[in-house]
GROMACS .gro file of C-alpha atoms in nm:
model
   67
    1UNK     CA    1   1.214  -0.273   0.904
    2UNK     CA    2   1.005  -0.395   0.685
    3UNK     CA    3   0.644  -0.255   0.828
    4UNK     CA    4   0.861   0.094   0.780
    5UNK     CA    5   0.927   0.010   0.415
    6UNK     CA    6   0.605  -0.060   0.377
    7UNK     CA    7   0.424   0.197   0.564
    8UNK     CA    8   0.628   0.459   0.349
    9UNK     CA    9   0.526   0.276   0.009
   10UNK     CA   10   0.171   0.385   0.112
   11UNK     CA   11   0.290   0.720   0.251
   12UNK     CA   12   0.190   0.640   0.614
   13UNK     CA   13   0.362   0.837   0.885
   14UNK     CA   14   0.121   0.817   1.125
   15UNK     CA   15   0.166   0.666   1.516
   16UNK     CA   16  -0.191   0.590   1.533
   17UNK     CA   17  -0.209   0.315   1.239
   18UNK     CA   18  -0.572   0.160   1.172
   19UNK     CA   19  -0.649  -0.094   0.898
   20UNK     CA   20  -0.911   0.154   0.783
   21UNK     CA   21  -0.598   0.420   0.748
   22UNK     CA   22  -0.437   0.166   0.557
   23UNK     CA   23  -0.704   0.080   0.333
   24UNK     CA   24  -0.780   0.411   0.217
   25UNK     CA   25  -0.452   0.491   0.130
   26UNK     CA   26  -0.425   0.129  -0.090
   27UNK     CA   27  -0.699   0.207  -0.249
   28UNK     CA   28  -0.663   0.541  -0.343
   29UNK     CA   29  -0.287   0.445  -0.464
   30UNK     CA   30  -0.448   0.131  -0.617
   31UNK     CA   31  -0.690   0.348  -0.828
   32UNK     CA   32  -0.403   0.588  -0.950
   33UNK     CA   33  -0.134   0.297  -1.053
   34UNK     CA   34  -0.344   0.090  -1.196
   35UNK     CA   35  -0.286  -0.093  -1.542
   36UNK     CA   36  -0.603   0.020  -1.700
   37UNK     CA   37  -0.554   0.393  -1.587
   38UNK     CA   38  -0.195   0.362  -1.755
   39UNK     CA   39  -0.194   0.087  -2.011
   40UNK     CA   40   0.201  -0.006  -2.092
   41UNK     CA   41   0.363   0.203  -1.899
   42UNK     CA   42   0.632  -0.057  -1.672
   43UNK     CA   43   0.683   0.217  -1.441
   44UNK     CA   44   0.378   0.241  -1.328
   45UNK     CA   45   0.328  -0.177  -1.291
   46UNK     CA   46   0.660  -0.191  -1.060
   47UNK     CA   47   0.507   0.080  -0.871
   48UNK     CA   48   0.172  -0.135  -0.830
   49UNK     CA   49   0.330  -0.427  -0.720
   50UNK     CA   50   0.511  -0.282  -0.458
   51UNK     CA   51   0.196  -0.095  -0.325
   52UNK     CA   52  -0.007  -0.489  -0.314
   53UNK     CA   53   0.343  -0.602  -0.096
   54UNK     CA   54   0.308  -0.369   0.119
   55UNK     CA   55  -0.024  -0.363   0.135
   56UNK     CA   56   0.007  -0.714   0.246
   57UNK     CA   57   0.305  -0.694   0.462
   58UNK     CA   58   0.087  -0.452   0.718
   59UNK     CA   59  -0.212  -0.633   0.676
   60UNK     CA   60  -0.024  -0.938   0.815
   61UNK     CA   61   0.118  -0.660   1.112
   62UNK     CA   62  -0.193  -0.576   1.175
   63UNK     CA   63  -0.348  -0.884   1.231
   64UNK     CA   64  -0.044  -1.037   1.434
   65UNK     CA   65  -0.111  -0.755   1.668
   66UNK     CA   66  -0.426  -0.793   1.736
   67UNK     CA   67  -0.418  -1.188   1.767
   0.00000   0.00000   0.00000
């Protein structure tokens, strides 16, 4: 599914997901992809991108399940 897809972008495997959980671990991948840390390096831009997706897609999970 996708929420698995994502959840394993962002090297989640917990049950017990929080937003804060989720966060944390986009921000610490956020700060270790980023352009600036590794100017021209494509790799490393395809790799961010897919981090802010599925950053998004769970954020979306999230709040669906809690509306």
């Amino acid at each position: 599914s996708l929420l698995k897809n994502a959840l394993k972008i962002l090297n989640i495997n917990n049950k017990n997901i929080t937003f804060q959980l989720v966060e944390n671990k986009y921000k610490k991948l956020v700060k270790k992809y980023h352009p600036d840390k590794n100017k021209g390096d494509k790799k490393y831009e395809e790799k961010l991108k897919k981090i802010n997706q599925a950053f998004g897609e769970i954020k979306e999970q999230l709040v669906t399940k809690l509306n």
